[in-house]
Short mmCIF file of C-alpha atoms in Angstrom, two decimals:
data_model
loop_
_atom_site.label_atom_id
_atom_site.label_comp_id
_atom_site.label_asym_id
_atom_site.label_seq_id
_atom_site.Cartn_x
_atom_site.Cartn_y
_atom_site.Cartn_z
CA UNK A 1110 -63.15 -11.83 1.71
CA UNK A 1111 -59.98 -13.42 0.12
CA UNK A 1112 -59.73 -16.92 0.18
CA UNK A 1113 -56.47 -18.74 -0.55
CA UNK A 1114 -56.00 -22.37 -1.01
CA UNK A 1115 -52.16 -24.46 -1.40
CA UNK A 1116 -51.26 -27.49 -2.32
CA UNK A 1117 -49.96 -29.73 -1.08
CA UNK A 1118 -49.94 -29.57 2.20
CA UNK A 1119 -46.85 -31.57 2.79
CA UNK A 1120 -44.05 -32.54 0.01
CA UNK A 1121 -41.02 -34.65 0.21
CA UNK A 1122 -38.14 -34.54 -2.07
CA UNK A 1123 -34.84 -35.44 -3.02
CA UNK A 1124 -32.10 -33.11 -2.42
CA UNK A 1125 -30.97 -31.68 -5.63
CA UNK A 1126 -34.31 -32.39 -7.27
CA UNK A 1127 -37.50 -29.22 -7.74
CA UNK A 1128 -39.89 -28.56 -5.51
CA UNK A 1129 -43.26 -26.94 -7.21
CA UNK A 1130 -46.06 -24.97 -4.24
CA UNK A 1131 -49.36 -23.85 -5.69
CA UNK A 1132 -51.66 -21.67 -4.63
CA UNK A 1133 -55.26 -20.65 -5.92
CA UNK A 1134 -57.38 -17.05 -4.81
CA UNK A 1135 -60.63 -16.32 -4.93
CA UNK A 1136 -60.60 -12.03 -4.89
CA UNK A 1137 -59.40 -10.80 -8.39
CA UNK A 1138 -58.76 -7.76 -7.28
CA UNK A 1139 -56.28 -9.33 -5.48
CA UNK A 1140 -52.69 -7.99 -6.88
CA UNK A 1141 -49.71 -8.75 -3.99
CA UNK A 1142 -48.73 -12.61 -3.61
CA UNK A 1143 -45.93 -13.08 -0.69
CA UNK A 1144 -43.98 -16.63 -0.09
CA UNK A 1145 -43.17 -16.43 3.09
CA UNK A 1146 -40.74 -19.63 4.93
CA UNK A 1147 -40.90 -20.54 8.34
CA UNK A 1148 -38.68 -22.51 10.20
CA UNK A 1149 -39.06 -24.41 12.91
CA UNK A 1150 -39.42 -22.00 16.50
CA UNK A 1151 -39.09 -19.07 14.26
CA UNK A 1152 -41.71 -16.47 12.69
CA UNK A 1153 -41.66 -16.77 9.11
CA UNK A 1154 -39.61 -14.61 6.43
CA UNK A 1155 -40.53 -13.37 3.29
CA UNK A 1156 -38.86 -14.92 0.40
CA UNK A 1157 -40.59 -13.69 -2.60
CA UNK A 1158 -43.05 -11.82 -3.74
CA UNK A 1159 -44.97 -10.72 -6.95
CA UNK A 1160 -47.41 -8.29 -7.98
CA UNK A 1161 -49.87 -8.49 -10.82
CA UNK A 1162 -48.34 -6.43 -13.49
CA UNK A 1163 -45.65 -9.19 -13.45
CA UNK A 1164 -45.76 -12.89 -14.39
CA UNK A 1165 -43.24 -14.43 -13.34
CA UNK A 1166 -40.25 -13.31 -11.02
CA UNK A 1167 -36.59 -15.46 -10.21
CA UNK A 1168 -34.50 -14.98 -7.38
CA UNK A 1169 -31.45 -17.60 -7.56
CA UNK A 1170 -33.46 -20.88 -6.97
CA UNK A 1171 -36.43 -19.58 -6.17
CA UNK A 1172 -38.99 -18.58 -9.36
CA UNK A 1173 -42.38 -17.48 -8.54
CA UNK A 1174 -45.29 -17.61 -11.65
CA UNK A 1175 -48.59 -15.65 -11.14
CA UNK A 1176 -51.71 -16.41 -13.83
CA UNK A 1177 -54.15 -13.77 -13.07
CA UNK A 1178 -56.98 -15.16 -15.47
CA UNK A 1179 -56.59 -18.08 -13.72
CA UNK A 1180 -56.21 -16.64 -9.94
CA UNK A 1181 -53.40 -19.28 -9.52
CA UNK A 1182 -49.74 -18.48 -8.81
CA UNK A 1183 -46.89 -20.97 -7.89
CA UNK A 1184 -43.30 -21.31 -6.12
CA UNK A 1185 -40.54 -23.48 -7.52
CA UNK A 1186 -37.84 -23.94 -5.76
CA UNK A 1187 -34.85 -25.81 -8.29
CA UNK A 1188 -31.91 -27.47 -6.69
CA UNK A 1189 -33.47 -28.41 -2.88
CA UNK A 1190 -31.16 -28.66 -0.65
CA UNK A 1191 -31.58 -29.20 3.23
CA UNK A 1192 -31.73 -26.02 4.48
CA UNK A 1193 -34.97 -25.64 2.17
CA UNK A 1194 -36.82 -27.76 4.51
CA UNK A 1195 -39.73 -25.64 6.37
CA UNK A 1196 -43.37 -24.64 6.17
CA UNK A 1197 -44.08 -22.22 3.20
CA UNK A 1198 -47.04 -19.71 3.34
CA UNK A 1199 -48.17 -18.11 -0.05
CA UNK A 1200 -50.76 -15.25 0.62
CA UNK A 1201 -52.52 -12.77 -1.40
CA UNK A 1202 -53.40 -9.47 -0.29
CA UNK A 1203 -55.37 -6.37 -2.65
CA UNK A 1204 -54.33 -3.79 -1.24
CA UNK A 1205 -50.73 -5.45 0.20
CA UNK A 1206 -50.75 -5.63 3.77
CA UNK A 1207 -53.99 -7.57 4.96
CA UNK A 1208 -52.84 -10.70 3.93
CA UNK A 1209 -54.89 -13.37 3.41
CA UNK A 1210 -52.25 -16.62 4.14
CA UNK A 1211 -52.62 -19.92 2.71
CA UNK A 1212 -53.04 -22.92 4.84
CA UNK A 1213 -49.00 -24.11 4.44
CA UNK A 1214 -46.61 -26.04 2.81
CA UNK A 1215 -44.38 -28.56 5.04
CA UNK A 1216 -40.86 -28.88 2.55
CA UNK A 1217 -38.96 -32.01 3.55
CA UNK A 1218 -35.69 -32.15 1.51
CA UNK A 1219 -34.80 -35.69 1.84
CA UNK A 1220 -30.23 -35.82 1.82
CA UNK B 13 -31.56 -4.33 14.80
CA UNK B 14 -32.80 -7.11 17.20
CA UNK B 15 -36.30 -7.78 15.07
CA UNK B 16 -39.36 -8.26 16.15
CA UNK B 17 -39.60 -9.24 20.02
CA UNK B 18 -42.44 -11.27 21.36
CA UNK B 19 -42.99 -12.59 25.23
CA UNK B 20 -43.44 -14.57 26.45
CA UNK B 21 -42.63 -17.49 23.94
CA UNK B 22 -44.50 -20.13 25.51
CA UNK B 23 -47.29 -19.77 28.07
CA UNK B 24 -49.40 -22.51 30.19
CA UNK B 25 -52.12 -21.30 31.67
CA UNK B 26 -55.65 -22.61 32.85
CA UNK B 27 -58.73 -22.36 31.52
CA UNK B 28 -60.82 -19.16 33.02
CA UNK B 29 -57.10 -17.12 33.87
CA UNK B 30 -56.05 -13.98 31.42
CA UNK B 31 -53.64 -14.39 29.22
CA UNK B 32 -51.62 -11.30 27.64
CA UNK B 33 -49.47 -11.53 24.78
CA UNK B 34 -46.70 -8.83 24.42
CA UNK B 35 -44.65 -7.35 21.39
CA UNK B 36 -42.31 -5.11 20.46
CA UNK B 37 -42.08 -4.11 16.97
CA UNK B 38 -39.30 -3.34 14.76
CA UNK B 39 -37.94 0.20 15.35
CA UNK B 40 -39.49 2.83 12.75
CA UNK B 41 -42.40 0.46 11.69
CA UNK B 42 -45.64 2.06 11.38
CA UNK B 43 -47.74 -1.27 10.89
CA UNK B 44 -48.44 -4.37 13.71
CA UNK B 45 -50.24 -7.01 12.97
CA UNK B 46 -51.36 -9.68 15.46
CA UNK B 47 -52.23 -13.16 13.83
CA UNK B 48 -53.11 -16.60 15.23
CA UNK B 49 -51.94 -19.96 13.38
CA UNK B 50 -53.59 -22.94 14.39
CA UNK B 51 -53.45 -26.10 12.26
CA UNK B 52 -56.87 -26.07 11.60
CA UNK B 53 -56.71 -22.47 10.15
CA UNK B 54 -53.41 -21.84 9.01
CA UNK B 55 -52.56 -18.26 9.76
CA UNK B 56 -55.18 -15.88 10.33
CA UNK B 57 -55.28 -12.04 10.56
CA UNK B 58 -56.40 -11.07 14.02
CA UNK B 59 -55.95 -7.11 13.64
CA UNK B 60 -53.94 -4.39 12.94
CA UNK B 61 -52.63 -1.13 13.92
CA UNK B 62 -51.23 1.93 11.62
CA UNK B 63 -49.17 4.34 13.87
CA UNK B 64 -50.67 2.56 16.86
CA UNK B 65 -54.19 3.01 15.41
CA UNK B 66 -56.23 -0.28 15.39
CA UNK B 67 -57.49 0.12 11.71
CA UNK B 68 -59.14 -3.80 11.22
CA UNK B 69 -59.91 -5.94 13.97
CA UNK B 70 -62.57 -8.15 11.84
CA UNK B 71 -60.18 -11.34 12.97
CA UNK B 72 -60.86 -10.79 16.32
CA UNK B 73 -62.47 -13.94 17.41
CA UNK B 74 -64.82 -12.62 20.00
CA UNK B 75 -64.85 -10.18 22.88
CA UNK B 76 -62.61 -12.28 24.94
CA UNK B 77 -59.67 -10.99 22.35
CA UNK B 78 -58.72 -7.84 23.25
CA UNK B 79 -55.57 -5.80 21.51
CA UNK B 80 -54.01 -2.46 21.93
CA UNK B 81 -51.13 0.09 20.97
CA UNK B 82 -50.05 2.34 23.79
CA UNK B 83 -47.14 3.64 21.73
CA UNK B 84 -44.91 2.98 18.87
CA UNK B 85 -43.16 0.32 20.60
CA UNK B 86 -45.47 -1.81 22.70
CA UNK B 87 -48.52 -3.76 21.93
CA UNK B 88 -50.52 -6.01 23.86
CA UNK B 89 -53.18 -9.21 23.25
CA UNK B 90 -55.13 -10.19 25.61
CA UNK B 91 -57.43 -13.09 26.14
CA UNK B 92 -60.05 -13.00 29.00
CA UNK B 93 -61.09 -15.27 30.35
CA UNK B 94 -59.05 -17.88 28.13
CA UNK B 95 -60.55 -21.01 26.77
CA UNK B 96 -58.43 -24.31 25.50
CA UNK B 97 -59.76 -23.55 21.91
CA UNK B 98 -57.24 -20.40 21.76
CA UNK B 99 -54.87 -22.26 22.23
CA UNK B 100 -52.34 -21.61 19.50
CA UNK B 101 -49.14 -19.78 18.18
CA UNK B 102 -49.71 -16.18 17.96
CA UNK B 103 -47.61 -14.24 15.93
CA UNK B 104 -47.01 -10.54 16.17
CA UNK B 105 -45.32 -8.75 12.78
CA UNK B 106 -44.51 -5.37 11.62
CA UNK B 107 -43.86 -3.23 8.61
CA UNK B 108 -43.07 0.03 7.01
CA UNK B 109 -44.40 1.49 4.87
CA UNK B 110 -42.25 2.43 1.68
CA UNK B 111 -43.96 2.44 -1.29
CA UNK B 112 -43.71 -0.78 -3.04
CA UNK B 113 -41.80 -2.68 -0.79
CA UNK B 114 -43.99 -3.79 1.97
CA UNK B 115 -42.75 -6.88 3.70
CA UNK B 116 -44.14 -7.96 7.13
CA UNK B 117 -41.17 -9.09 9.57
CA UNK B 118 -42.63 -11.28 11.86
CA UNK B 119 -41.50 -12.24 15.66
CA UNK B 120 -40.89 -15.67 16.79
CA UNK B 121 -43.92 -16.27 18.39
CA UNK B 122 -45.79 -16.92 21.68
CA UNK B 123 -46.90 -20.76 21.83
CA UNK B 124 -50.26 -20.83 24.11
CA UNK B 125 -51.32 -23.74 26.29
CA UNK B 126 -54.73 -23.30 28.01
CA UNK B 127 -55.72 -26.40 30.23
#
């Protein structure tokens, strides 16, 4: 099955500053990649998402870059700010709903 | 429309009782999924249902888990008899299916205690 792997597990950063999320997967058939952000007593929320035909997709301050030769694809988040403090989840899924989650993300934006 | 609705949201309960997990998916949604996240394993796929099918339920941990669809609206996990190694965050989520867009909206969570 699908194995995904993201690093790091936790990151700290300044507010105002970029925060960068990567994730590797093993299944190159593999061609739906979700961010999903969850908050603290919440269930988490899709952010992002890109599929495999695309390489790299920008919503505001969040980008998201997918390398499919090298199974890797990453989140960057540009201007932190507080409210960007959670737990991301990248995942990977071929045929885009069994997802296969990575292990997290814990975001601290330091103010 | 009030999103996906999960009870209860935290449960104590000793080890040997059953445990049952409830959720009500988002109105029209012909996908539920039922996942566990633990913070040895991240989030993990425990099954899912299309149009209150079960279609995968390879995440299932053992025979203890049990999971089912009565209708559209309703879905149920239980856990008997319960062990303090499930205990854990289960999340229940749901989705339509519309083509290309195919995002899984996910309930707050039941947080499970087993002594």
């Amino acid at each position: 099955g699908e194995n995904v792997e993201q690093h790091p597990s936790t990151l700290s950063v300044q507010e105002g500053d970029s925060a960068v999320i990567k994730c590797t997967y093993s299944d190159s058939a593999s061609n739906y990649f979700p961010w999903y952000k969850q908050e603290l007593g919440k269930g988490s929320q899709l952010i992002i998402d890109i599929r495999s035909n695309v390489g790299e997709k920008k919503d505001q301050r969040i980008a998201v870059t997918l390398n499919k030769t090298a199974k890797h694809f990453s989140l960057h988040i540009t201007e932190t700010q507080p409210e960007d403090s959670a737990v991301y989840f990248c995942a990977a899924s071929v045929n885009d709903y069994k997802l296969s989650f990575g292990a997290g993300t814990t975001v601290t934006v330091r103010a | 429309d009030a999103g996906v609705i999960q009870s209860p949201r935290h449960e104590v309960t000793e080890m040997g009782q059953e445990v049952t997990l409830r959720c009500k998916p988002i109105s029209g949604h012909d996908y539920l999924f039922w996942y566990r996240q633990t913070m040895m394993r991240g989030l993990e796929l425990l099954i899912y249902f299309n149009n209150n099918v079960p279609i995968d339920d390879s995440g299932m941990p053992e025979d203890r888990f049990s999971a089912k669809m009565p209708n559209a609206s309703f879905s149920t996990l239980k856990i008997q008899p319960s062990e303090p190694r499930d205990s854990a965050v289960y999340f229940c989520a749901s989705r339509k299916d519309r083509g290309t867009y195919n995002e899984q909206f996910f309930g707050p969570g039941t947080r499970l205690t087993v002594l």
